[in-house]
Amino acid sequence: MNTNFAQTKEKKSFVELRNVAKRFGSNSVIENLSLAIPKGEMVTLLGPSGCGKTTVLRMVAGLEKPSDGQIFIDGEDVTHRSIQHRDICMVFQSYALFPHMSLGENIGYGLKMLGKPKGEIRDRVEEALELVDLAGFADRYVDQISGGQQQRVALARALILKPKVLLFDEPLSNLDANLRRSMREKIRELQQQFNITSLYVTHDQSEAFAVSDTVLVMNKGQIMQIGEPQRLYRFPASRFMASFMGDANIFEAQISGNRVEILGYAIPRPEGFAPGLQHCTVGVRPEAITLGLQGDASQRCTIKKVAYMGPQYEVLVEWQGQQLLLQVNATELQPSPGDEFYLQIHPFGMFVLQDQ
């Protein structure tokens, strides 16, 4: 599914890719891709390894030249400009800090290369350290701070240059879960504070949802779907999207009036079902299926497997000859294999799949 330039947001774009392709020899990585990033927005490229998202980021940065198409930043064609002439900064997964320099020298390095006065560099370094909660760390060295602090130094080094565009190449991959959570909050806070147009690459869905205004999901060099995080999760357009954006139970459904029937079980017609639709394939999120102690024969199910996940259980049940994945709040129910319950499917977690 190619996404045309006209299909992206109506706001005035600040970064544009128009019919961009990238080939390495006979291997086509990106083909006829167009997208637009409005000024001040954080847009995330999300997708599995090898889908082409990092290649897109590197073309925007000027680290790779497109085989075809054009790239614009702030209305200027930068397709053939080097990274030094695009007024962008990049935050890398590996931090890329100089170990022989102090943190202050690392952060101020770009300003020094631009020939800024020492007093201005010192003041701006102090300001940048405060922004990332590292005030007073200017004289420390890389081996004296944690991985999370190193990533904040890398972020400060980018912000100090006040670039037109900020690029993130899986910046949190080397951090543990708690640090990832705090760093994504800091990245989002600073991006919004400075209103910097940003392109973020990750394979982590929760990370993409937490930092983004808009998410573009990629697969095999193409954009599969574009939208706000909540809409992509609630209304995935294809089986790939339904499974990549989380787990989904897939059913064939019949529709009559305001009811949707799945395996003899009737559910109120959900939002987003087109008028006149009579038969379709639907997906249901695991959290939209709940278990209870009462119901009729069409709802009876048997617990097959249970995995304890802390705040919730992941539960596999057998229902009408089909196995379903559910999420059960651990404070409300403690199921065991062999237990029988009655399930209820909630329409809020149901969506129509376009690829039947």
PDB file of C-alpha atoms in Angstrom, residues 249-251 263 317-324:
ATOM      1  CA  ASN A 249      -8.533 -12.432  17.799  1.00  0.00           C
ATOM      2  CA  ILE A 250      -9.848 -12.786  14.229  1.00  0.00           C
ATOM      3  CA  PHE A 251     -13.427 -13.868  13.392  1.00  0.00           C
ATOM      4  CA  LEU A 263     -20.218 -17.850  16.189  1.00  0.00           C
ATOM      5  CA  VAL A 317      -9.550 -19.956  26.311  1.00  0.00           C
ATOM      6  CA  GLU A 318     -11.403 -22.388  24.073  1.00  0.00           C
ATOM      7  CA  TRP A 319     -14.716 -21.046  22.815  1.00  0.00           C
ATOM      8  CA  GLN A 320     -16.929 -22.628  20.168  1.00  0.00           C
ATOM      9  CA  GLY A 321     -13.975 -24.713  18.948  1.00  0.00           C
ATOM     10  CA  GLN A 322     -11.735 -21.663  18.587  1.00  0.00           C
ATOM     11  CA  GLN A 323      -8.895 -20.518  20.854  1.00  0.00           C
ATOM     12  CA  LEU A 324      -8.932 -16.882  21.998  1.00  0.00           C
TER      13      LEU A 324
END
